[in-house]
Each structure stands twice: as structure tokens, then as C-alpha cells.
mmCIF file with all atom_site columns, C-alpha atoms in Angstrom:
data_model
loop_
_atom_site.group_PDB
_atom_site.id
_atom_site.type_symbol
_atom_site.label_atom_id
_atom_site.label_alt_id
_atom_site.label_comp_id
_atom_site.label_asym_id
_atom_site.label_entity_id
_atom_site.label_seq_id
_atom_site.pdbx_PDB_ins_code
_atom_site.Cartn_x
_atom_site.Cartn_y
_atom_site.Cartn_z
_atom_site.occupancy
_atom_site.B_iso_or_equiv
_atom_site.pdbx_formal_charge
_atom_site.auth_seq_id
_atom_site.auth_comp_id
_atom_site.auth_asym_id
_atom_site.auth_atom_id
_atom_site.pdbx_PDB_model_num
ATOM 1   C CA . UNK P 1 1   ? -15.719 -11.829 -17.444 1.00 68.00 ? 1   UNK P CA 1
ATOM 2   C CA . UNK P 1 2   ? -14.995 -10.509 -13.847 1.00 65.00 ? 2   UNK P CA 1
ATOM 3   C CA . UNK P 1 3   ? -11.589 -12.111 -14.193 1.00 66.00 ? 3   UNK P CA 1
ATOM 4   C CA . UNK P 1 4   ? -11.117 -10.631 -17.352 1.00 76.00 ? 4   UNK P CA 1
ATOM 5   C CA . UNK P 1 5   ? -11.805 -7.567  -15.783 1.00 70.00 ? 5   UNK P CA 1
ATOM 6   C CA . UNK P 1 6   ? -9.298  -7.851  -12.717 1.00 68.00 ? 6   UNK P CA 1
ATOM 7   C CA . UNK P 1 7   ? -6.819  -9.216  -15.200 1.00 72.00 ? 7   UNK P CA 1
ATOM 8   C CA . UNK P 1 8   ? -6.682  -5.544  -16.640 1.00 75.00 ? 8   UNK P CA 1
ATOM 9   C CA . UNK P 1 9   ? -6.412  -3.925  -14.256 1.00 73.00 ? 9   UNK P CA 1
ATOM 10  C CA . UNK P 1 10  ? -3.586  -5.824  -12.533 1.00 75.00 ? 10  UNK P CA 1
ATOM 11  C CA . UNK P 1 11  ? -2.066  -4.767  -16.040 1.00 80.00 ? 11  UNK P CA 1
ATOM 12  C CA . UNK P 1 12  ? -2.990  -1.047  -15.360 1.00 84.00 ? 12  UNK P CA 1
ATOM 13  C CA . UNK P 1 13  ? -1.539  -1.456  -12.119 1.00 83.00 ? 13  UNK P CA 1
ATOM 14  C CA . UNK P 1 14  ? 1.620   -3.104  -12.985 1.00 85.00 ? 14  UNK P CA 1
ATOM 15  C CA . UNK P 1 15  ? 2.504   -0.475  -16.144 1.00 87.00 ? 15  UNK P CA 1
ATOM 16  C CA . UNK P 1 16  ? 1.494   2.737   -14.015 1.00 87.00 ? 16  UNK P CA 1
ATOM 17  C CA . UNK P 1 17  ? 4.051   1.375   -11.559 1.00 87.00 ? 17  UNK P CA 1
ATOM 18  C CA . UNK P 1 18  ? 6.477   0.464   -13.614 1.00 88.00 ? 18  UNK P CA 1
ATOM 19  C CA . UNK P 1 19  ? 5.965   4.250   -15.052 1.00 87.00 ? 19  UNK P CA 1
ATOM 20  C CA . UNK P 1 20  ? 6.092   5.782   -11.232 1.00 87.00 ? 20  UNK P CA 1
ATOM 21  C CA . UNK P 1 21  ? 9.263   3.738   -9.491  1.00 89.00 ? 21  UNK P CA 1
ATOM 22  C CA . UNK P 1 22  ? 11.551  6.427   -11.367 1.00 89.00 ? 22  UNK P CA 1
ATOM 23  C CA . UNK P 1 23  ? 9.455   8.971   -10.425 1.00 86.00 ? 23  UNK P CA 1
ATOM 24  C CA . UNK P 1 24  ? 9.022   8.778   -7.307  1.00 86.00 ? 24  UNK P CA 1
ATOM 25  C CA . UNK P 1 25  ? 12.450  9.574   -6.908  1.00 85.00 ? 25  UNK P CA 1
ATOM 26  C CA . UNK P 1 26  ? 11.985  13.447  -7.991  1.00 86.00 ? 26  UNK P CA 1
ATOM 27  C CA . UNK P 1 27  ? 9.766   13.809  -4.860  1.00 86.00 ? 27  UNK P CA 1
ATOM 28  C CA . UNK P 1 28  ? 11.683  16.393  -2.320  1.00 83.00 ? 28  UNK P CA 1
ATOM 29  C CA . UNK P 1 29  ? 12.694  14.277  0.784   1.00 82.00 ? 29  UNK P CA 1
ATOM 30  C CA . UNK P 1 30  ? 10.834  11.110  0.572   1.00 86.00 ? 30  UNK P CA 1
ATOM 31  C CA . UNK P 1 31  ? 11.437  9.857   -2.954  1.00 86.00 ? 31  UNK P CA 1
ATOM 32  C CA . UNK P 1 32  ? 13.438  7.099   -1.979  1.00 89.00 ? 32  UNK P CA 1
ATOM 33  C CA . UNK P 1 33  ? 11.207  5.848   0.450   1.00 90.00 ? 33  UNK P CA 1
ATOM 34  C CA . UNK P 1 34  ? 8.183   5.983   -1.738  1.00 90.00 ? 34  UNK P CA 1
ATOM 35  C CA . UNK P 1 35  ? 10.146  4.107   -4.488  1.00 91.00 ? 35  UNK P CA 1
ATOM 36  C CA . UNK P 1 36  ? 10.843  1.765   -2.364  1.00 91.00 ? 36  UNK P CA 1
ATOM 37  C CA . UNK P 1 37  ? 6.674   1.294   -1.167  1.00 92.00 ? 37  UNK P CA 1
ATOM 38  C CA . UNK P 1 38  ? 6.335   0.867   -4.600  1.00 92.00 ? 38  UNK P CA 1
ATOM 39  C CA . UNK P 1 39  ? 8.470   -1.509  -5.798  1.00 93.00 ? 39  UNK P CA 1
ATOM 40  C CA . UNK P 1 40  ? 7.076   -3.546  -2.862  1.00 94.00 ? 40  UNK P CA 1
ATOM 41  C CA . UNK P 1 41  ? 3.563   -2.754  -4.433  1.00 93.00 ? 41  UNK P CA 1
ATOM 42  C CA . UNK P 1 42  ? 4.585   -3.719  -7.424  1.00 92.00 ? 42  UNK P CA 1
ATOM 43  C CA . UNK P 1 43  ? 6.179   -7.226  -6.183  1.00 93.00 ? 43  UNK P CA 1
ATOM 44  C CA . UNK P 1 44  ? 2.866   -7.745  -4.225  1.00 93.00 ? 44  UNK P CA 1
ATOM 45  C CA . UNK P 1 45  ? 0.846   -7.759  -7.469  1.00 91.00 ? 45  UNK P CA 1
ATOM 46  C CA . UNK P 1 46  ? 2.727   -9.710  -9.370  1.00 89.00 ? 46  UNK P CA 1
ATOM 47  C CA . UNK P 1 47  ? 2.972   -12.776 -6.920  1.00 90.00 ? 47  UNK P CA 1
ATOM 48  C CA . UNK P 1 48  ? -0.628  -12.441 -5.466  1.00 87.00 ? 48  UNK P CA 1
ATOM 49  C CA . UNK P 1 49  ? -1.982  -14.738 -7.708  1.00 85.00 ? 49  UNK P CA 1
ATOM 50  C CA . UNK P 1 50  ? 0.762   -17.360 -7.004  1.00 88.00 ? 50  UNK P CA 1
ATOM 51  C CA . UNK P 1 51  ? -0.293  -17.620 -3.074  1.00 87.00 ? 51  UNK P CA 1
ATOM 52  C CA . UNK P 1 52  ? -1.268  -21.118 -2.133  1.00 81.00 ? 52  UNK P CA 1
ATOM 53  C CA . UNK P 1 53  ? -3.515  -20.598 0.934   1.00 81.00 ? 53  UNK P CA 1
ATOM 54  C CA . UNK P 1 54  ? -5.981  -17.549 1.814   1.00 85.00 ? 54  UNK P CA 1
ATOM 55  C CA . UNK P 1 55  ? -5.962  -16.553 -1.689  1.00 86.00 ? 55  UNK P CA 1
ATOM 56  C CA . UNK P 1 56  ? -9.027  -14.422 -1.233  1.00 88.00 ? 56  UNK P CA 1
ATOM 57  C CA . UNK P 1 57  ? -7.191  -12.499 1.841   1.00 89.00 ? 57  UNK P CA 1
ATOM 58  C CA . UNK P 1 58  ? -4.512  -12.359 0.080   1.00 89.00 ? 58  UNK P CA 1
ATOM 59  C CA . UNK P 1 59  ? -6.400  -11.002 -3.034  1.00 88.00 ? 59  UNK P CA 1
ATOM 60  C CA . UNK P 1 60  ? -8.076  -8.204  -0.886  1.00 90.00 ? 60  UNK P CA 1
ATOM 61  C CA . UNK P 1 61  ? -5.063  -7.102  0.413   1.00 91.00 ? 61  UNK P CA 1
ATOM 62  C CA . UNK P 1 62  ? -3.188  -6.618  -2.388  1.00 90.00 ? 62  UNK P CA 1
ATOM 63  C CA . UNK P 1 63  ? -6.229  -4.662  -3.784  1.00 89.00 ? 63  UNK P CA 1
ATOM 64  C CA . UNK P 1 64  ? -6.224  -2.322  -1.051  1.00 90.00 ? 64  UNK P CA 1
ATOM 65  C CA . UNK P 1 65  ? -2.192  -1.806  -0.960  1.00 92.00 ? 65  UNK P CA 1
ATOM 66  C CA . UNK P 1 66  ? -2.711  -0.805  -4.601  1.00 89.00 ? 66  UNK P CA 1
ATOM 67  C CA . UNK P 1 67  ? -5.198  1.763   -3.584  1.00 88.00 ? 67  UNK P CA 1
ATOM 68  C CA . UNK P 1 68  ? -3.692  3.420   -0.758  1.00 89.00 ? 68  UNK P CA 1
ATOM 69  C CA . UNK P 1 69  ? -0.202  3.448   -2.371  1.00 89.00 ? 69  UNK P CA 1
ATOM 70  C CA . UNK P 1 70  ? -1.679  5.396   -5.149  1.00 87.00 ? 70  UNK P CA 1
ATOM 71  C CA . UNK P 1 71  ? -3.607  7.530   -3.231  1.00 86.00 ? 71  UNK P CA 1
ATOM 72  C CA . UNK P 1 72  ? -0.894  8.911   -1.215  1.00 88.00 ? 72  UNK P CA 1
ATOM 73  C CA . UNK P 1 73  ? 1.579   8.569   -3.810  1.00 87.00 ? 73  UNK P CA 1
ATOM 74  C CA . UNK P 1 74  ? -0.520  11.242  -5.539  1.00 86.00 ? 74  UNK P CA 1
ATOM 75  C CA . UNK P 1 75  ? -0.777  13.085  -2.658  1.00 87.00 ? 75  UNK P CA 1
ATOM 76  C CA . UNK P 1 76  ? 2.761   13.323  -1.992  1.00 88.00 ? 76  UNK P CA 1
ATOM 77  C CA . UNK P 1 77  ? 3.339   14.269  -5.280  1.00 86.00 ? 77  UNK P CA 1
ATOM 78  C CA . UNK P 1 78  ? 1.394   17.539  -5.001  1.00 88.00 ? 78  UNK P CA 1
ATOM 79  C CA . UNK P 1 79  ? 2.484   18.523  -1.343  1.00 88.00 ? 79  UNK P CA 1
ATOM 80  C CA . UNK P 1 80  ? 4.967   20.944  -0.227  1.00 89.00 ? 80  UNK P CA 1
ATOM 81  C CA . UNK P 1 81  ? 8.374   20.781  1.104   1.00 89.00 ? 81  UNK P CA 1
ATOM 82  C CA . UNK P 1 82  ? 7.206   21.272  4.842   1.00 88.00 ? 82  UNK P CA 1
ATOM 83  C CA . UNK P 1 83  ? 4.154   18.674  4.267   1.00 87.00 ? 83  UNK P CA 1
ATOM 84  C CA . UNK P 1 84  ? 6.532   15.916  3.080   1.00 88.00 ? 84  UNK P CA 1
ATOM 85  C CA . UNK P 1 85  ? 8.980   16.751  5.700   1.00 88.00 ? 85  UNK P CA 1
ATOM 86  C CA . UNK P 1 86  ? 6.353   16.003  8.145   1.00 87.00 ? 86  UNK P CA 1
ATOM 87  C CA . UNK P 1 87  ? 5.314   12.957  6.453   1.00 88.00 ? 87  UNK P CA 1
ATOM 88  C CA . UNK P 1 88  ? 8.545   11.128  5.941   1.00 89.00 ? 88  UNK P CA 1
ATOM 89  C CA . UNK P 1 89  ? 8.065   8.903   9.280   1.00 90.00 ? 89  UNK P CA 1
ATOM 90  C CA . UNK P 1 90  ? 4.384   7.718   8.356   1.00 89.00 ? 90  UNK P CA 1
ATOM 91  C CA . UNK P 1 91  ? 5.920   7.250   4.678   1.00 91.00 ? 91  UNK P CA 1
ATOM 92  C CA . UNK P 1 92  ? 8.709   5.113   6.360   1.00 92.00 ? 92  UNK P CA 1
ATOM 93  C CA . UNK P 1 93  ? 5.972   3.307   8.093   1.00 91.00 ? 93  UNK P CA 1
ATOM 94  C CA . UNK P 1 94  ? 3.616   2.258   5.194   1.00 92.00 ? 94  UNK P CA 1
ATOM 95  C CA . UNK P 1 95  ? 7.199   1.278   3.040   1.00 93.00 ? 95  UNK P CA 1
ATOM 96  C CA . UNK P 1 96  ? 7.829   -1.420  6.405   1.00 94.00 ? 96  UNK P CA 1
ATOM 97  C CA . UNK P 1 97  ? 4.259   -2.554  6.258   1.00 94.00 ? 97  UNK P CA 1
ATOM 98  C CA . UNK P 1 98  ? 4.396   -3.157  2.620   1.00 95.00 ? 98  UNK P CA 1
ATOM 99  C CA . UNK P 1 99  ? 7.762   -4.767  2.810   1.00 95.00 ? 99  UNK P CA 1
ATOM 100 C CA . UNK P 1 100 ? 6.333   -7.136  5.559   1.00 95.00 ? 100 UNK P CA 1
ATOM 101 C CA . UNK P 1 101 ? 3.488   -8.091  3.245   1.00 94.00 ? 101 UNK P CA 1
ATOM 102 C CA . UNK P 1 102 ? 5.929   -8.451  0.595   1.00 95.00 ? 102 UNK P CA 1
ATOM 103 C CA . UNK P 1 103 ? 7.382   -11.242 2.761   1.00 94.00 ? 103 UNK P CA 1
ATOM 104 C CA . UNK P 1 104 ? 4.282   -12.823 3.637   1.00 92.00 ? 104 UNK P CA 1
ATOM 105 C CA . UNK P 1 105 ? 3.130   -13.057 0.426   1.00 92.00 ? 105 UNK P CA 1
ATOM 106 C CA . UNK P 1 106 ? 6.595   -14.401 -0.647  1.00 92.00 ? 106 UNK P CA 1
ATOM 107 C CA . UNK P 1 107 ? 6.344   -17.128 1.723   1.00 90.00 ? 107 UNK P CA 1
ATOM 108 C CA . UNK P 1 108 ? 3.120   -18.427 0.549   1.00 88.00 ? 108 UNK P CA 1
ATOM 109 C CA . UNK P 1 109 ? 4.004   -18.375 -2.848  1.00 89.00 ? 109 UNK P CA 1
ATOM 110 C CA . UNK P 1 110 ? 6.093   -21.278 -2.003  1.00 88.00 ? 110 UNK P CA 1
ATOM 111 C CA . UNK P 1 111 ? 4.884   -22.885 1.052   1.00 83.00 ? 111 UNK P CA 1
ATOM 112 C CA . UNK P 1 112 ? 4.908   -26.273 1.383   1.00 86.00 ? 112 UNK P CA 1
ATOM 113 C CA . UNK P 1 113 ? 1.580   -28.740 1.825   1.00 85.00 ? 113 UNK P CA 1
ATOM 114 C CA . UNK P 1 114 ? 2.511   -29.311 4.938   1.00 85.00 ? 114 UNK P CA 1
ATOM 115 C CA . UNK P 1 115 ? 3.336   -25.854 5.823   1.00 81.00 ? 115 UNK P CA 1
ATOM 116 C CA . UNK P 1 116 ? 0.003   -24.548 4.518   1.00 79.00 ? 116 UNK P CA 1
ATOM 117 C CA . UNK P 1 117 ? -1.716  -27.179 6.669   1.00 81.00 ? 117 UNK P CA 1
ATOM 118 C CA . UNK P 1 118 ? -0.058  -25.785 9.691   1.00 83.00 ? 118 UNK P CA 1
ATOM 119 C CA . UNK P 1 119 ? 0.242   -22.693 9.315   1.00 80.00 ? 119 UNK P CA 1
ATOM 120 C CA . UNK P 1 120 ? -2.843  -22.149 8.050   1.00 78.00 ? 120 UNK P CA 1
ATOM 121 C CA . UNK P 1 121 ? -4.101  -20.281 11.266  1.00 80.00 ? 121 UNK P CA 1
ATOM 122 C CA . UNK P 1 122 ? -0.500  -17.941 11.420  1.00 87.00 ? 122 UNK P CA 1
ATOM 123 C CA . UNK P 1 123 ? -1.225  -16.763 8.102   1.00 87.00 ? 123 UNK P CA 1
ATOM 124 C CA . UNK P 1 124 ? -4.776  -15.799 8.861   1.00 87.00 ? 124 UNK P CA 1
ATOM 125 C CA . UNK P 1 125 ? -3.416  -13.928 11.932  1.00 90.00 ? 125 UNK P CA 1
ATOM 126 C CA . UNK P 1 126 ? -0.462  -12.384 10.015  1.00 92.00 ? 126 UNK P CA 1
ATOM 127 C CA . UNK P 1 127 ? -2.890  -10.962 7.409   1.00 92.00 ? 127 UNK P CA 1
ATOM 128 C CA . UNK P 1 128 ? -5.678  -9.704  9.785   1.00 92.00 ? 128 UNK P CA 1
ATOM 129 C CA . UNK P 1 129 ? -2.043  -7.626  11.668  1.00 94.00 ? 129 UNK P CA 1
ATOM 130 C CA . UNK P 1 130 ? -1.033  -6.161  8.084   1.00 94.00 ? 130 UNK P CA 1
ATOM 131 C CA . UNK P 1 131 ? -4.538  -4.922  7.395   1.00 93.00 ? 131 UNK P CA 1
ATOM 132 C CA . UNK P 1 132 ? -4.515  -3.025  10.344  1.00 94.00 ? 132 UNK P CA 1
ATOM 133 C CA . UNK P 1 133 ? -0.720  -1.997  10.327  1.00 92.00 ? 133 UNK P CA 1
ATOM 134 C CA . UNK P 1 134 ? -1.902  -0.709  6.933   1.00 91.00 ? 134 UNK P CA 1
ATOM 135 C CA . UNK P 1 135 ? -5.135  0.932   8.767   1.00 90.00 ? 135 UNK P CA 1
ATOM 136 C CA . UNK P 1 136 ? -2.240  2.742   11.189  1.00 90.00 ? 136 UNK P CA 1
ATOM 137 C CA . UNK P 1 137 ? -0.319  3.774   8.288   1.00 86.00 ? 137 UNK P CA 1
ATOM 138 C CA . UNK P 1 138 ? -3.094  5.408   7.082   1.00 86.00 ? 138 UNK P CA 1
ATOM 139 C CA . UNK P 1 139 ? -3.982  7.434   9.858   1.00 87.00 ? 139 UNK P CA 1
ATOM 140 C CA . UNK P 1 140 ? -0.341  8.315   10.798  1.00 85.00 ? 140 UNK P CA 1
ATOM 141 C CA . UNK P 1 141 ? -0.601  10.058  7.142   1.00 84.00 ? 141 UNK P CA 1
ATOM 142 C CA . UNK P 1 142 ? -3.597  11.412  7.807   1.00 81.00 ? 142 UNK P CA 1
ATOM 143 C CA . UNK P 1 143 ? -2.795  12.642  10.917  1.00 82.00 ? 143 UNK P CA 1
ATOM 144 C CA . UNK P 1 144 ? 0.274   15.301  9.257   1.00 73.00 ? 144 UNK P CA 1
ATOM 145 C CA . UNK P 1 145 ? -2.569  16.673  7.805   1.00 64.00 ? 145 UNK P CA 1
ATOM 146 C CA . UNK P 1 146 ? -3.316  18.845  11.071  1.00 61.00 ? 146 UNK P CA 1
ATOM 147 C CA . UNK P 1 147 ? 0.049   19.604  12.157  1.00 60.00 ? 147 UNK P CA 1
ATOM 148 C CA . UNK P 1 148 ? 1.062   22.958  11.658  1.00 56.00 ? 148 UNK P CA 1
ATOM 149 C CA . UNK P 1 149 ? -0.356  24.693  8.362   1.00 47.00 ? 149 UNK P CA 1
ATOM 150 C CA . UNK P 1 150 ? -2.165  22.274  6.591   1.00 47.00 ? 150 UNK P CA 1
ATOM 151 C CA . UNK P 1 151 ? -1.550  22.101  2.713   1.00 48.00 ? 151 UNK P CA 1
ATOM 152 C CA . UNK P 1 152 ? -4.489  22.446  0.146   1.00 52.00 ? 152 UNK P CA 1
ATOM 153 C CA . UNK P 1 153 ? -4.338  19.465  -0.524  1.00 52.00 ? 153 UNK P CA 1
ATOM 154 C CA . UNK P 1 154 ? -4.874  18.402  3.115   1.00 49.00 ? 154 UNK P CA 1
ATOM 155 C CA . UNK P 1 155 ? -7.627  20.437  3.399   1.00 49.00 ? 155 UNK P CA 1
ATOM 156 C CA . UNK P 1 156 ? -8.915  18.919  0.629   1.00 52.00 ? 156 UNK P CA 1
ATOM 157 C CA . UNK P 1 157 ? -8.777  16.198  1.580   1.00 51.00 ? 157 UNK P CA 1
ATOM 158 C CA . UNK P 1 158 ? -10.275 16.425  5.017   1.00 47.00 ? 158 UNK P CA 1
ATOM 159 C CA . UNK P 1 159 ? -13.180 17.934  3.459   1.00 47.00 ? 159 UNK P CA 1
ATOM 160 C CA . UNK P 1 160 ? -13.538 14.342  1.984   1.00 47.00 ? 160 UNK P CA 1
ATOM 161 C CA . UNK P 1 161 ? -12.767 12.438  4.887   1.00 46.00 ? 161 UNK P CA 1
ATOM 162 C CA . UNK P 1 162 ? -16.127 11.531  6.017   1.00 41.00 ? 162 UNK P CA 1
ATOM 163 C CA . UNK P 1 163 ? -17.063 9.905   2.693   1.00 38.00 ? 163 UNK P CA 1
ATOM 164 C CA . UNK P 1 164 ? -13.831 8.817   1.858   1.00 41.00 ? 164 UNK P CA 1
ATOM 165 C CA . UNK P 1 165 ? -13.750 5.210   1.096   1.00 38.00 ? 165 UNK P CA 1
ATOM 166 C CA . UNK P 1 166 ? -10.465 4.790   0.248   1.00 41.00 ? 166 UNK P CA 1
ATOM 167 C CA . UNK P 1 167 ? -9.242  5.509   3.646   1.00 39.00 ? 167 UNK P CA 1
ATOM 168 C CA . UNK P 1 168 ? -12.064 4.452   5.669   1.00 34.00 ? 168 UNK P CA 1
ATOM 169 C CA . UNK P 1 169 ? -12.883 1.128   4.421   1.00 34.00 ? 169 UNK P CA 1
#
């Protein structure tokens, strides 16, 4: 049942970003680079389940790529021209940090036996850095928030911070 369950909404995921790639190009400044967090987003959740080794990490991760990416997607997508010009670098960031994952989860789609074996405590290491690379992407967005004149939405949103467990988990 619980798979059943996950199963949809990897299907909810995958058709909302199938439906948001184009998009994201009509946002002012950093459409590009969003497009290009979410096709990585998009490869993420398709191979996740074809990982070979720390499937459960690997699992989590994906989870909470899915849920950042569409929680400042949507935030982007309501902010201003001077907002998004402020956060094009941490944009840039999280679109590296999902492109490394990308990677990583490439690579253990089709690791070897022997590779797993070995490698087994790399991979453990490489996923504990993207979590927190991810964690540092976060912030960096966050952190526009307070620069200059904050947008409504920012405000908003750091009304929410505190219980926020999107961004604090």
C-alpha cells in the first residue's frame, strides 16, 4: 500500500515536471538555470529506484530534492525582478548540487558488484556532502531574503521560518 502510495506520487512528480521544464523558462533572469535544476530533478526521480547500494539514502534524498526544488521553484515564480536578480547565484548553486547528485545517482545505477563493495563507504560519504550542500543551498536562498527590500513573499516566508519543515528538516 505505502508503495502504492510513493508510486503516485513519483507520477505526480514526474508529470508536474514535465509540465514546469518549459516554464521555467518565462522566469525573468533565472529561467534557464531553474530549467536546468529541474531537469536534473526530474532525472533524479526517474533513476532513484534503479540505485544498487544505499537505496534508502538514496530514496530520502531524492524526496527532499523534490521538495525543495518545488518550493523555491514556486517561490521564484512569484518574486520580483530585483529578488531574482539577487537570487541567481544561490539558484546557480542548488542547479550544481543537483547536477552532482544527478551524477551520483547515475553512477550507482550502474555500478558494478565489485564497485558497490568498495565503494560502499564513498557513497555514504558522497551522500551525507550532497545533503548538506543541499542544506547550504537552502540557506544561501534564504539568506536573499534579507538583502535589501525584502519581497512579500520573503516576508512571508520568514514569518514561517521557525515552523517551516521544508527548509529546516
Amino acid at each position: 500500500m505505502a508503495r502504492r502510495a510513493a508510486d503516485m506520487l513519483q507520477s505526480v512528480a514526474v508529470d508536474a515536471l514535465q509540465l514546469a521544464i518549459p516554464l521555467a523558462k518565462t522566469i525573468p533572469l533565472v529561467g534557464g538555470t531553474v530549467e536546468g535544476a529541474l531537469q536534473a530533478v526530474l532525472f533524479i526521480i526517474q533513476v532513484k529506484d534503479d540505485v544498487k547500494m544505499k537505496k534508502a539514502q538514496c530514496q530520502l534524498l531524492a524526496e527532499r530534492v523534490v521538495t525543495i526544488t518545488a518550493a523555491i521553484t514556486t517561490e521564484l515564480m512569484k518574486a520580483d525582478p530585483a529578488t531574482l536578480a539577487r537570487r541567481e547565484n544561490s539558484v546557480v548553486a542548488l542547479r550544481g548540487t543537483l547536477r552532482g547528485i544527478q551524477t551520483l545517482l547515475q553512477e550507482l545505477a550502474s555500478a558494478s558488484l565489485a564497485h558497490r563493495i568498495f565503494k560502499r563507504g564513498d557513497v555514504g560519504d558522497k551522500l551525507t556532502l550532497f545533503r548538506q550542500q543541499l542544506d547550504t543551498a537552502i540557506d544561501a536562498f534564504h539568506r536573499t531574503c534579507a538583502l535589501k527590500t525584502p519581497s512579500p513573499c520573503c516576508r512571508q516566508q520568514s514569518k514561517r521560518e521557525k515552523t517551516s519543515v521544508i527548509f529546516c528538516s
